[in-house]
Coordinates of C-alpha atoms (C1' of nucleotides) in Angstrom, one line a residue:
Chain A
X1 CA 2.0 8.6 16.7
X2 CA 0.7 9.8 13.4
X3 CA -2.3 12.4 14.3
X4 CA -3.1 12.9 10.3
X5 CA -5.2 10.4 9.1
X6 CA -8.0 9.2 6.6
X7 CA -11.2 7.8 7.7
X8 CA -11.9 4.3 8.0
X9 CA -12.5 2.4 5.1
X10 CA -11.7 4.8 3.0
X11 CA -8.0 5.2 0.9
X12 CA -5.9 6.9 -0.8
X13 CA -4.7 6.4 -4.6
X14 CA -0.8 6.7 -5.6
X15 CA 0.2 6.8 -9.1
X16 CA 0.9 3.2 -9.6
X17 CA -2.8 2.0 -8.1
X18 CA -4.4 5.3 -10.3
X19 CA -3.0 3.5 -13.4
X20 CA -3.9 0.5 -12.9
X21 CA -7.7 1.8 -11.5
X22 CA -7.9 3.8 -14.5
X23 CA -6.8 1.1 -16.6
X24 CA -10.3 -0.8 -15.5
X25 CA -12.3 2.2 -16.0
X26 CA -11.4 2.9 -19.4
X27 CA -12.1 -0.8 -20.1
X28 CA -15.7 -0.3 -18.8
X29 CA -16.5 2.4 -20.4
X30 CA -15.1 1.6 -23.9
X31 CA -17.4 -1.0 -23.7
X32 CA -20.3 0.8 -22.5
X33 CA -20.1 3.3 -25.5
X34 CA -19.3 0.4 -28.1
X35 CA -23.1 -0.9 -26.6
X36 CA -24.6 2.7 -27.4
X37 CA -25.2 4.1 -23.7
X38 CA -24.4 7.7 -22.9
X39 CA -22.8 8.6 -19.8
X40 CA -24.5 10.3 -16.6
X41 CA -23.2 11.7 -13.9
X42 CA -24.8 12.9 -10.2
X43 CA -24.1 14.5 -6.9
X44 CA -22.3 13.1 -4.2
X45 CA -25.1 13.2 -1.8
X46 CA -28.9 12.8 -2.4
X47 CA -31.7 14.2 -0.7
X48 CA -32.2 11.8 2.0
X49 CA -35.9 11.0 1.3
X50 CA -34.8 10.2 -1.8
X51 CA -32.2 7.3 -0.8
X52 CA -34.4 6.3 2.7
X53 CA -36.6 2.9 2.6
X54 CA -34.7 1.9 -0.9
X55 CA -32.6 -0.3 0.1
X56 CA -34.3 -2.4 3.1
X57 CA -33.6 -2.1 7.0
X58 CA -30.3 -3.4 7.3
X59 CA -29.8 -0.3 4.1
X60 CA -31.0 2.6 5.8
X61 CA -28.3 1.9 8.6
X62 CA -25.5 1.9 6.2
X63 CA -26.2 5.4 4.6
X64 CA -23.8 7.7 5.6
X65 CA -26.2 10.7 6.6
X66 CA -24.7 14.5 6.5
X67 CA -25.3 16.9 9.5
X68 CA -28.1 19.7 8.7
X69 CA -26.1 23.0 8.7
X70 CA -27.3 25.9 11.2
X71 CA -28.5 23.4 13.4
X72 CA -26.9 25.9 16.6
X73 CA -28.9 28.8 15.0
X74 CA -31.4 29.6 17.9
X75 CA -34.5 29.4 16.0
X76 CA -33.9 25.7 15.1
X77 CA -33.0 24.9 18.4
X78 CA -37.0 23.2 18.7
X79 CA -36.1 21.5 15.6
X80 CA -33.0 19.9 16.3
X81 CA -33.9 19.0 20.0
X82 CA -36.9 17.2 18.3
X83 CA -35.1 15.6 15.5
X84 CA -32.1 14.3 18.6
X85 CA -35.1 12.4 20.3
X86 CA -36.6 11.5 17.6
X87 CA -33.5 9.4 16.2
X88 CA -32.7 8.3 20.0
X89 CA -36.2 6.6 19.3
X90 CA -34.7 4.9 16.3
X91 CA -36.5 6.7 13.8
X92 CA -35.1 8.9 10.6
X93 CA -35.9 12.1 10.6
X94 CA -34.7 14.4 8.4
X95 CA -34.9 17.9 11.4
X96 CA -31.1 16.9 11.5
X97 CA -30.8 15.1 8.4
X98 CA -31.9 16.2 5.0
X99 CA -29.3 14.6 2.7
X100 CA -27.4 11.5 2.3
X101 CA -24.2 10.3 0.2
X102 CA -25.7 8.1 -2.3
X103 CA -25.6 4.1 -1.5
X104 CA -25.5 2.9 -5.5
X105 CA -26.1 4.3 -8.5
X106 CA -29.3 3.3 -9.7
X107 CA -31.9 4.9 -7.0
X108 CA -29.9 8.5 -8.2
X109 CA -30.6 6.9 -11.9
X110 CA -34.1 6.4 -11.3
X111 CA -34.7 9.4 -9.6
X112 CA -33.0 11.2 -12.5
X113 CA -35.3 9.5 -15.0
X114 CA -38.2 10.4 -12.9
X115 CA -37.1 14.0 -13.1
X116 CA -36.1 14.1 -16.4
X117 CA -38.5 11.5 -18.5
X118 CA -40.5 14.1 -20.3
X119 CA -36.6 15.0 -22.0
X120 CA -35.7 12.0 -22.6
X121 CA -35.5 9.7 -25.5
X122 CA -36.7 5.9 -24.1
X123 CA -35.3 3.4 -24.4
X124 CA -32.9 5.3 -21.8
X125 CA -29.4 3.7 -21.7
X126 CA -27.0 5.3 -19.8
X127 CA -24.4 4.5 -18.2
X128 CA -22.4 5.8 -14.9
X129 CA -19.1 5.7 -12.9
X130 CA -18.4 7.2 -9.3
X131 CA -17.9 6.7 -6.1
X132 CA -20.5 5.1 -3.8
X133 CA -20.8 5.3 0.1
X134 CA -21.7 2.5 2.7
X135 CA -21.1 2.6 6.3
X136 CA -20.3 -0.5 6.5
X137 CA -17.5 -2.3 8.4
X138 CA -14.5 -2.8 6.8
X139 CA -12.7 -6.0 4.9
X140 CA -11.5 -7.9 2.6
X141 CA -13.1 -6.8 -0.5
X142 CA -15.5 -3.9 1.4
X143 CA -14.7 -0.4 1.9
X144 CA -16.7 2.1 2.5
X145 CA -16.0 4.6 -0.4
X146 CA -15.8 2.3 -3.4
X147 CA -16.9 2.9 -7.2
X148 CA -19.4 1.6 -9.1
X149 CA -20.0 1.2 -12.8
X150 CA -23.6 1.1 -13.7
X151 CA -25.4 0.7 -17.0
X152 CA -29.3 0.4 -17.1
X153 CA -31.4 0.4 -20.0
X154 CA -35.0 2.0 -18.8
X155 CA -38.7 2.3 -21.1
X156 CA -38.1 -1.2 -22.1
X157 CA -39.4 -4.7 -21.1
X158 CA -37.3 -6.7 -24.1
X159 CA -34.9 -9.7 -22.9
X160 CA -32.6 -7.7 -25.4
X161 CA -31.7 -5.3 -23.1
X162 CA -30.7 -8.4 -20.7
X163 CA -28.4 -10.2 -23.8
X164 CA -26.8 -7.3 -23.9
X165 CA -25.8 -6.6 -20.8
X166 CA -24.6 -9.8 -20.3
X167 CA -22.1 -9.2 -23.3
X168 CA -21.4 -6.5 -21.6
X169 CA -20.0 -8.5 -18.9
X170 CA -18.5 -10.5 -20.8
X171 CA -16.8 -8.3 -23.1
X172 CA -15.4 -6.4 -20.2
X173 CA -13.9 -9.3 -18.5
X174 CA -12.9 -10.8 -21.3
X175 CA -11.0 -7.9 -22.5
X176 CA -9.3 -7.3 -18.5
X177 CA -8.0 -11.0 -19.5
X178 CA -10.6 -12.5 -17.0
X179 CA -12.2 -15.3 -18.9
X180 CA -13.4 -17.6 -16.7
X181 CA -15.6 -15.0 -14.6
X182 CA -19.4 -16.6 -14.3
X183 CA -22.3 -14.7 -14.8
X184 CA -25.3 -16.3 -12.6
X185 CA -28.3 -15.7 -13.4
X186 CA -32.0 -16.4 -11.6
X187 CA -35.2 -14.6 -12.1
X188 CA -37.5 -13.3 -9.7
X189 CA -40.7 -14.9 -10.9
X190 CA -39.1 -18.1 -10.0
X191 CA -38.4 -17.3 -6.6
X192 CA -42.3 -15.8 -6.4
X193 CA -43.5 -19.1 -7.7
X194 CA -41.5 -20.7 -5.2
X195 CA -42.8 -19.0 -2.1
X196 CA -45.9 -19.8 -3.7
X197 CA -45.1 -23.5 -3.5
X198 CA -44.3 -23.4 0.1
X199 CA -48.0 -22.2 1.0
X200 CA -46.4 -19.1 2.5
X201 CA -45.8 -16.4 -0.4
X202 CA -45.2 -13.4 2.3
X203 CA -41.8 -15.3 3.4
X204 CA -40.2 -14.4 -0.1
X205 CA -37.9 -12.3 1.6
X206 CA -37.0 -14.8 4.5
X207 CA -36.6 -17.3 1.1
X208 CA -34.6 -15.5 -0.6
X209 CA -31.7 -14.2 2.3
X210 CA -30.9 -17.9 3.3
X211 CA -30.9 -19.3 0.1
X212 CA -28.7 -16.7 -1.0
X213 CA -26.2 -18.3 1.1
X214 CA -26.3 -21.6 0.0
X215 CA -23.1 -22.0 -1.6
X216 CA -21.5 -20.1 1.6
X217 CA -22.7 -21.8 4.2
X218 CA -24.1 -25.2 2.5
X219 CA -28.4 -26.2 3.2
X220 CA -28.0 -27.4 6.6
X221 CA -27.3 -24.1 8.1
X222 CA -30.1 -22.7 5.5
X223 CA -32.5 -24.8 6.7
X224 CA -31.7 -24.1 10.0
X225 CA -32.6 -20.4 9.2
X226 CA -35.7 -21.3 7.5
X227 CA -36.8 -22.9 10.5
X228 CA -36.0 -20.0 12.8
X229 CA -38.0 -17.8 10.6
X230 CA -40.8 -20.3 11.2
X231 CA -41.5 -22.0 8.0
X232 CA -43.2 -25.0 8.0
X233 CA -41.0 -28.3 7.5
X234 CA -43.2 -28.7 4.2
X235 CA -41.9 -25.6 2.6
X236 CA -38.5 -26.5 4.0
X237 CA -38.7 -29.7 1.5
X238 CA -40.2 -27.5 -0.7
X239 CA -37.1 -25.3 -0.5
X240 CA -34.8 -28.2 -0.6
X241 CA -36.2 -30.1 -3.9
X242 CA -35.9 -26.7 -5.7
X243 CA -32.6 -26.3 -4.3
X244 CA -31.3 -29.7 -5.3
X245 CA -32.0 -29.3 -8.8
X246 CA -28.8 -29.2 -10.6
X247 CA -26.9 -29.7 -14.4
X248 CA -26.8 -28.2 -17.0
X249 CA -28.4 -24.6 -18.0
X250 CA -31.4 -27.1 -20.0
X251 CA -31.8 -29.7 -17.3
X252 CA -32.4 -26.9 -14.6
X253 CA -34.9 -25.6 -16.4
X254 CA -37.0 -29.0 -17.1
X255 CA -36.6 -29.7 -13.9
X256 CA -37.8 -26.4 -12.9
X257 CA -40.6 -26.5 -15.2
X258 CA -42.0 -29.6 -13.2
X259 CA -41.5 -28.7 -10.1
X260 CA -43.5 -25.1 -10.7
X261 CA -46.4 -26.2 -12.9
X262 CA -49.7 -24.4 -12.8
X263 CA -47.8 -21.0 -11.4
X264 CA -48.0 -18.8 -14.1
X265 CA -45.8 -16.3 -13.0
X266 CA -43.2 -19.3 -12.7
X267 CA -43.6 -20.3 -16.0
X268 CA -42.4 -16.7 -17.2
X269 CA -39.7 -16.6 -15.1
X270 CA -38.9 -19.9 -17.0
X271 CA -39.6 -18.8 -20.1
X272 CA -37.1 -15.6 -19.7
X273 CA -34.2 -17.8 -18.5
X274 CA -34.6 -19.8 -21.5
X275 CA -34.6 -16.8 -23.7
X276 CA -31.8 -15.9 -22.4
X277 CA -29.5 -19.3 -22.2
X278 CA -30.2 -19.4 -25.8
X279 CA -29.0 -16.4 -26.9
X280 CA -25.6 -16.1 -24.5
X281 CA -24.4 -19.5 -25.2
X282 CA -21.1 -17.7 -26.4
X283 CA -20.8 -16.2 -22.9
X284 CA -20.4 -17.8 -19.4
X285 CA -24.1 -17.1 -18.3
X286 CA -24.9 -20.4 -15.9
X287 CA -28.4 -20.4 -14.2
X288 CA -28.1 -20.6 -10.7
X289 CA -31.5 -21.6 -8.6
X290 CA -29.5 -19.8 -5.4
X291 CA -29.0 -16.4 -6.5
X292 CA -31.5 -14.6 -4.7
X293 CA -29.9 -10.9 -4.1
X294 CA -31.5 -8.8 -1.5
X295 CA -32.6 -5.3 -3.1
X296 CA -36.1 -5.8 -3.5
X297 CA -36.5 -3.6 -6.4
X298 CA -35.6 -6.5 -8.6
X299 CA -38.6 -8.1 -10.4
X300 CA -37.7 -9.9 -13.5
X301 CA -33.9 -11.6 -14.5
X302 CA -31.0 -11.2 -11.7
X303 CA -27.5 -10.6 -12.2
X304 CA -24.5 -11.6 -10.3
X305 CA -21.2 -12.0 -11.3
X306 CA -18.4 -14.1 -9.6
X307 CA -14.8 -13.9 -9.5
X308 CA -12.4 -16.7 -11.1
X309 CA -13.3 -19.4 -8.4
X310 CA -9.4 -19.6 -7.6
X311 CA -9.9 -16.5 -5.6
X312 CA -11.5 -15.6 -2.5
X313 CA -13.7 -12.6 -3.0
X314 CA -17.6 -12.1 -3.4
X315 CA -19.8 -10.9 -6.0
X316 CA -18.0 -8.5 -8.4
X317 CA -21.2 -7.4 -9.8
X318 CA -24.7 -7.5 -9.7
X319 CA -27.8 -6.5 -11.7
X320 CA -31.3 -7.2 -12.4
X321 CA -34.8 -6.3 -14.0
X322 CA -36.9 -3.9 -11.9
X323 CA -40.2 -2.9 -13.5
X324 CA -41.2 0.4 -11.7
X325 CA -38.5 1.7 -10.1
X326 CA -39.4 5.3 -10.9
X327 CA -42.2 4.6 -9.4
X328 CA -40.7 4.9 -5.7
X329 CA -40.8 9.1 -7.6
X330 CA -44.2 9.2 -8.3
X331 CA -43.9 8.2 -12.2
X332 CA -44.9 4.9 -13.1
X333 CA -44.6 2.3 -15.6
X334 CA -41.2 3.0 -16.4
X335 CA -39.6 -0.5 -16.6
X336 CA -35.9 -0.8 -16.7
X337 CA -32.7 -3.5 -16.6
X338 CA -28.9 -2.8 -15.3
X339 CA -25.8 -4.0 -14.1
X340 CA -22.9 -3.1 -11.9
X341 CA -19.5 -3.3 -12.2
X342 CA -17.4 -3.7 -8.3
X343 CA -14.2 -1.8 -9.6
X344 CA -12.5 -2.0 -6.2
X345 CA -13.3 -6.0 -5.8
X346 CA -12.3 -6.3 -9.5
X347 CA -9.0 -4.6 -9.0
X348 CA -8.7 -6.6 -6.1
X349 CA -8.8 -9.7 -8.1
X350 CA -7.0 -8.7 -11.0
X351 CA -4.1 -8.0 -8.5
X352 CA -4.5 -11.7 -7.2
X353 CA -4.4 -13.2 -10.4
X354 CA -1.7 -10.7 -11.6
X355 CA -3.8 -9.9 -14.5
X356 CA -3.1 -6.5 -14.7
X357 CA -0.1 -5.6 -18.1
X358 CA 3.0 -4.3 -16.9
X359 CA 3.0 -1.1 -19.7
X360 CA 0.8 0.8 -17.7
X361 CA 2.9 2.8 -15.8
X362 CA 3.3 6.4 -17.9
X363 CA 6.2 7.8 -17.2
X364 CA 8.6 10.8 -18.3
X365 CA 10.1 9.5 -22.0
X366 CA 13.5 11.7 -21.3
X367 CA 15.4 13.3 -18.5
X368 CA 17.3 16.2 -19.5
X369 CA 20.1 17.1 -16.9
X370 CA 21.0 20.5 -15.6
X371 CA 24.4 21.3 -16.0
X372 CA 24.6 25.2 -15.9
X373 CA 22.2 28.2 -16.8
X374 CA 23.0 28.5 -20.4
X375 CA 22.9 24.5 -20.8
X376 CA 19.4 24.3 -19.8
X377 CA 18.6 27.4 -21.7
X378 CA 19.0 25.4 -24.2
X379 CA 17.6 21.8 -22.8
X380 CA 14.8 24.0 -22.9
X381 CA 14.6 24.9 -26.2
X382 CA 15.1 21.1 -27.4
X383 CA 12.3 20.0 -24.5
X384 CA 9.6 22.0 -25.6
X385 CA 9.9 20.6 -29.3
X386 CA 10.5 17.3 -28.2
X387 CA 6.8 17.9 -26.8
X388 CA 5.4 19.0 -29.6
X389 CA 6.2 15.2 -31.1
X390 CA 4.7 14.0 -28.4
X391 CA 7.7 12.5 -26.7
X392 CA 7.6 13.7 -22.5
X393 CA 10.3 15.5 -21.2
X394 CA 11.6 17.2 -18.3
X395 CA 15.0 18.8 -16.8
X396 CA 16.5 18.5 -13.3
X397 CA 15.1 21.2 -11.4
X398 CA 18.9 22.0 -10.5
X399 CA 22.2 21.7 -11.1
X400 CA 24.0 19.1 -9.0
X401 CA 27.0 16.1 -9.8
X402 CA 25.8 13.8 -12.5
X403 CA 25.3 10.8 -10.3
X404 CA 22.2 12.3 -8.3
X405 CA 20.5 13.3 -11.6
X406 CA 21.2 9.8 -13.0
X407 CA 19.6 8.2 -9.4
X408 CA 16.5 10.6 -10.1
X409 CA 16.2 9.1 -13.7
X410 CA 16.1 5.5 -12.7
X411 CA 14.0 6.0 -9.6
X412 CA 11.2 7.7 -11.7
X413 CA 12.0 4.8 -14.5
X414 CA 12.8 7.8 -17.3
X415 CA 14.1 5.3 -20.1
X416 CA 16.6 7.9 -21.4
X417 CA 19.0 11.2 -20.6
X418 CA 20.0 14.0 -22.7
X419 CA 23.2 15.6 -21.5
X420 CA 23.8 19.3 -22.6
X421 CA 27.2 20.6 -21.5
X422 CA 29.8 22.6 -22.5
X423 CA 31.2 21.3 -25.6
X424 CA 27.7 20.3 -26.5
X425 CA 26.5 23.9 -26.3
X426 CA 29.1 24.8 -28.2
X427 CA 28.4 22.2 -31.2
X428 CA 25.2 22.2 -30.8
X429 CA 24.4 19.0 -30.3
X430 CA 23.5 16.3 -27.4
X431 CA 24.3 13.2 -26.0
X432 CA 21.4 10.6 -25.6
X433 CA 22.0 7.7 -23.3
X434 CA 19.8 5.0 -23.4
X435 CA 20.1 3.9 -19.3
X436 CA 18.5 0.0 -19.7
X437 CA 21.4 -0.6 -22.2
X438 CA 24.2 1.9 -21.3
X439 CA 24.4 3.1 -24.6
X440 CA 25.4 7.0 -25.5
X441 CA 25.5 8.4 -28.8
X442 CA 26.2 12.6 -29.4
X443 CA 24.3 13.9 -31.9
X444 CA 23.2 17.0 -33.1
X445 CA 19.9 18.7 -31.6
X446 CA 18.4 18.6 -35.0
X447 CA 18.8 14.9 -35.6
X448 CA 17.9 14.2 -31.8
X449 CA 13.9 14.1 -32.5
X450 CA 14.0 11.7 -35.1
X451 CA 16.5 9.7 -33.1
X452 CA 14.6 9.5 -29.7
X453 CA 11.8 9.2 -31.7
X454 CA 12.7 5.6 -33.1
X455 CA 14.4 4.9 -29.4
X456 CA 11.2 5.0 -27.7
X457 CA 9.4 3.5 -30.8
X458 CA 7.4 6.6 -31.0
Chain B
rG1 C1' -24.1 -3.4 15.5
rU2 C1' -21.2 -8.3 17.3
rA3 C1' -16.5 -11.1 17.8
rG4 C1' -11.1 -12.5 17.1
rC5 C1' -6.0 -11.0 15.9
rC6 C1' -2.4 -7.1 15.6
rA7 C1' 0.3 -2.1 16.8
rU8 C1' 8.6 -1.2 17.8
rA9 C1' 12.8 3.9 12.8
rG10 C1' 9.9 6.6 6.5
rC11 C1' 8.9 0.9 4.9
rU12 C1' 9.3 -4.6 6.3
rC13 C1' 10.2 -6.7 10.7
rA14 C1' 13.6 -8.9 15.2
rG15 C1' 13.6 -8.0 20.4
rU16 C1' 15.1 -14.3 25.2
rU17 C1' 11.1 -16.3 32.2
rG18 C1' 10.3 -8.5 32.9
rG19 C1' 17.0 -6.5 33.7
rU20 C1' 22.4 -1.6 31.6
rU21 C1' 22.3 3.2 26.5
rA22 C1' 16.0 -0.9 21.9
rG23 C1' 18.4 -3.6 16.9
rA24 C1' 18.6 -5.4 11.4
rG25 C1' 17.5 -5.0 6.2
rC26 C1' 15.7 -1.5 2.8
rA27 C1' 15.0 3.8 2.1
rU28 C1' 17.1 8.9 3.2
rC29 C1' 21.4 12.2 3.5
rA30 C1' 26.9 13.0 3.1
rG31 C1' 31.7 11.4 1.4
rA32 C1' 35.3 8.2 -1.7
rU33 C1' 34.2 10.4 -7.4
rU34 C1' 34.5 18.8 -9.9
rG35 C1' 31.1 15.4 -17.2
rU36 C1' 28.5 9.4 -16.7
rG37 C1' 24.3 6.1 -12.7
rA38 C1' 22.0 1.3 -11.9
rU39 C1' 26.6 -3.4 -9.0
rU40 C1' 31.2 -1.1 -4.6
rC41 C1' 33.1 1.0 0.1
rU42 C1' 32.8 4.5 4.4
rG43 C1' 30.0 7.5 7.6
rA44 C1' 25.5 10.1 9.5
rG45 C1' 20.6 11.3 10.9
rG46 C1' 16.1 9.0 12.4
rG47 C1' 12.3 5.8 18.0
rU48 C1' 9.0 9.5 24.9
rC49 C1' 8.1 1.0 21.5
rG50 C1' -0.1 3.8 19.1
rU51 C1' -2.2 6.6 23.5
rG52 C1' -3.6 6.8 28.9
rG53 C1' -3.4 4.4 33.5
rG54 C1' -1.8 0.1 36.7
rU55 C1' 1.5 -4.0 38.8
rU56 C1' 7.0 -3.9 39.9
rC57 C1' 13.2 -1.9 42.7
rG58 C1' 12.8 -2.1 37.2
rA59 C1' 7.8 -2.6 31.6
rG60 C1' 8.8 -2.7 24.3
rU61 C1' 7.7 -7.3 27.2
rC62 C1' 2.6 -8.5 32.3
rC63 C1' -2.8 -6.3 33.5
rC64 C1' -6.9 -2.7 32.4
rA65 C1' -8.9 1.1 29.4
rU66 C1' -8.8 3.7 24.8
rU67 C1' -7.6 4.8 19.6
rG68 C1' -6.3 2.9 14.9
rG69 C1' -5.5 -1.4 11.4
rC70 C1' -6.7 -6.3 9.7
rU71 C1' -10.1 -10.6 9.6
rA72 C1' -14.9 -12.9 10.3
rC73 C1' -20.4 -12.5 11.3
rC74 C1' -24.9 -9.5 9.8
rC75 C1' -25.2 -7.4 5.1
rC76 C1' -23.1 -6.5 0.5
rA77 C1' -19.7 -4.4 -4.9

RNA sequence: GUAGCCAUAGCUCAGUUGGUUAGAGCAUCAGAUUGUGAUUCUGAGGGUCGUGGGUUCGAGUCCCAUUGGCUACCCCA
């Protein structure tokens, strides 16, 4: 029926949903500048050799890829025929491709810093907040245009960076009235030492997917999956003990510490997380042996935050350490730690959870009504220093009965009316009504400021 | 990429084993009311039932295809 449309997985924003988005932006950010980073911003879409082989298999499938222009021009005819059979083949080319929108934010990040690291001042903290595109199928909680808040901290292997980006998170959720979020944390080197264990190191990957799902879809199907991606039924109990080690943030990590003797690269992993509970005691950090996440840029800590546990949604944001992820751009040994904020998933929540204030909405302060051309000659006279105090106003864009410009105040939720007429053009003076209460009073234009003023507590 | 559910007025939906001219609430517009609304009353407009095909004397209803939406898997914020 209805031709016009948007495409899938994407939306559009009305006022009240604006508000209420901006309302979790502004939150981000004020924290983000009361931490000291500085704000970036990049294009859209990425060079697609930039984004391609970043983010895994299952990655490169979900980038939304844009259509070389010219491509009908004759002489890149050879070139685009090549480039069709080449990706009939399965394979990326970029004879029809050259650019990509971007996936996340931190490969533009890194390949900014690679760009830019003779300019800049290390340690790098930035941080970032736009839109992000995955072809992905749509649901609950995925889209495929969603934003992303990012801040990294790069030229820097101190924990420090990782404290504070967990009171980052915590400050932010703390402040959207989200208080029992949980930060998760895991590290890398613990996983490496546990692939270690099993005898079979080159299955980290394979590790780290099922046991990612653990609290999804409980260790019998995960051990099912280990078995079909042929591990041995030794590293499967090796997989399992790990797995079953539970309590508190302290116990885990004893219990961690025998289980992974003699791996040195274990024994750092520990000795981060135990940095790290110690310092963020105040926030609701909980080591989790599970969290695995699937980029596998990620080398040190890892990030993930979950949602109030009342409420069915996955992870609202993610992080970790990566030690050379400028590296995939040819400059090395830049290490580097961030975080992301899921906006969408977190205004999802907040919107379960009715979190979100009702003084949000910003709306016109008064509604002056259009009674005749020398009336509103001089509604616009009072309007325009009514502005100048700050207080919004605007007229009736014509003059019709009283009751439709009384229906147009309410349905915009204006809190007040200013009638100019006749004998009020002639006295120079105005009625303000007050709609919640019903209350008019006529005063004179002079005295109106100071009145509305104190009526809308301005 | 795979699977399940759904599609009727601007919105939310009803619509009997297939049977006359497809309904309700809300919203919109007009009037009762030429300077006072939110709470009243009266009236009006608005649908080729997502699209295309089939079965049937007859399809909103049954069958097939297709498009779109939602949900789940894979993966992820």
């Amino acid at each position: 029926m209805n031709k016009v449309g948007i495409p899938q997985g994407t939306r559009d924003f009305s006022a009240s949903i604006v508000e209420k988005r901006l309302y979790i932006l502004n939150t981000i950010r004020a924290v983000f500048q009361l931490y000291g980073f500085e704000p970036l911003e990049t294009p859209a879409m990425e060079n697609l050799n930039t984004l391609i082989g970043k983010y895994g298999e299952e990655g490169d499938k979900l980038l939304f890829k844009i259509l070389n222009n010219g491509l009908n021009d004759p002489k890149n005819h050879d070139k685009a025929k090549r480039g069709f059979e080449s990706l009939m083949e399965g394979k990326s080319t970029t004879d029809l491709t050259e650019r990509a929108l971007r996936y996340d934010l931190t490969i533009p990040f890194a390949r900014y810093v690679a760009m830019h690291h003779g300019q800049l001042t290390f340690p790098y903290k930035r941080y970032q907040m736009q839109p992000v595109w995955r072809a992905d199928r749509p649901q609950k909680g995925r889209y495929r245009e969603f934003t992303q808040c990012d801040a990294d901290i790069v030229g820097s292997k101190s924990l420090i960076n990782e404290c504070e980006l967990a009171l980052i998170y915590h400050r932010v959720f703390t402040s959207l009235r989200m208080e029992n979020y949980s930060l998760q944390i895991n590290h890398r080197k613990i996983l490496y030492a546990l692939a270690e264990l099993t005898g079979d190191a080159n299955k980290l990957t394979d590790i780290t997917v099922a046991i990612d799902k653990l609290d999804k879809i409980g260790w019998q199907k995960v051990s099912e999956e280990l078995i079909e991606k042929q591990l041995s039924s030794e590293a499967i109990n090796t997989i399992e003990k790990y797995l079953a080690i539970k309590g508190s943030n302290e116990e885990i990590l004893v219990a961690l510490k025998e289980l992974l003797q003699n791996k040195t690269e274990g024994e750092k992993g520990i000795e981060d997380l135990s940095f790290l509970i110690h310092n963020l005691t105040a926030t609701n950090t909980r080591i989790d042996l599970s969290l695995a996440r699937g980029l596998n840029y990620y080398t040190g800590t890892i990030f993930e935050v979950k949602a109030p546990q009342d409420v069915k949604m996955g992870s609202i944001g993610g992080g970790g350490r990566y030690d050379n992820l400028t590296g995939l751009f040819g400059v090395p040994d830049i290490p580097g730690v961030g975080i992301s904020f899921g906006v969408d998933r977190i205004y999802d929540v907040m919107e379960e959870l009715k979190l979100f204030p009702n003084y949000l909405t910003t709306r016109t302060d008064v509604l002056f009504f259009n009674l005749g051309k020398e009336e509103s000659a001089a509604s616009f006279q009072l309007m325009e220093n009514l502005r100048n105090e700050g207080i919004s106003a605007e007229i009736f864009h014509e003059a019709v009965k009283m009751d439709k410009q009384f229906k147009y105040a309410e349905k915009k939720q204006i809190p007040v009316v200013a009638i100019i007429g006749n004998n009020e053009l002639e006295e120079n003076r105005v009625i303000i009504k007050h709609l919640a209460t019903g209350k008019q009073e006529q005063i004179s234009t002079a005295e109106s400021i100071l009145y509305l003023k104190t009526l809308l507590k301005k």
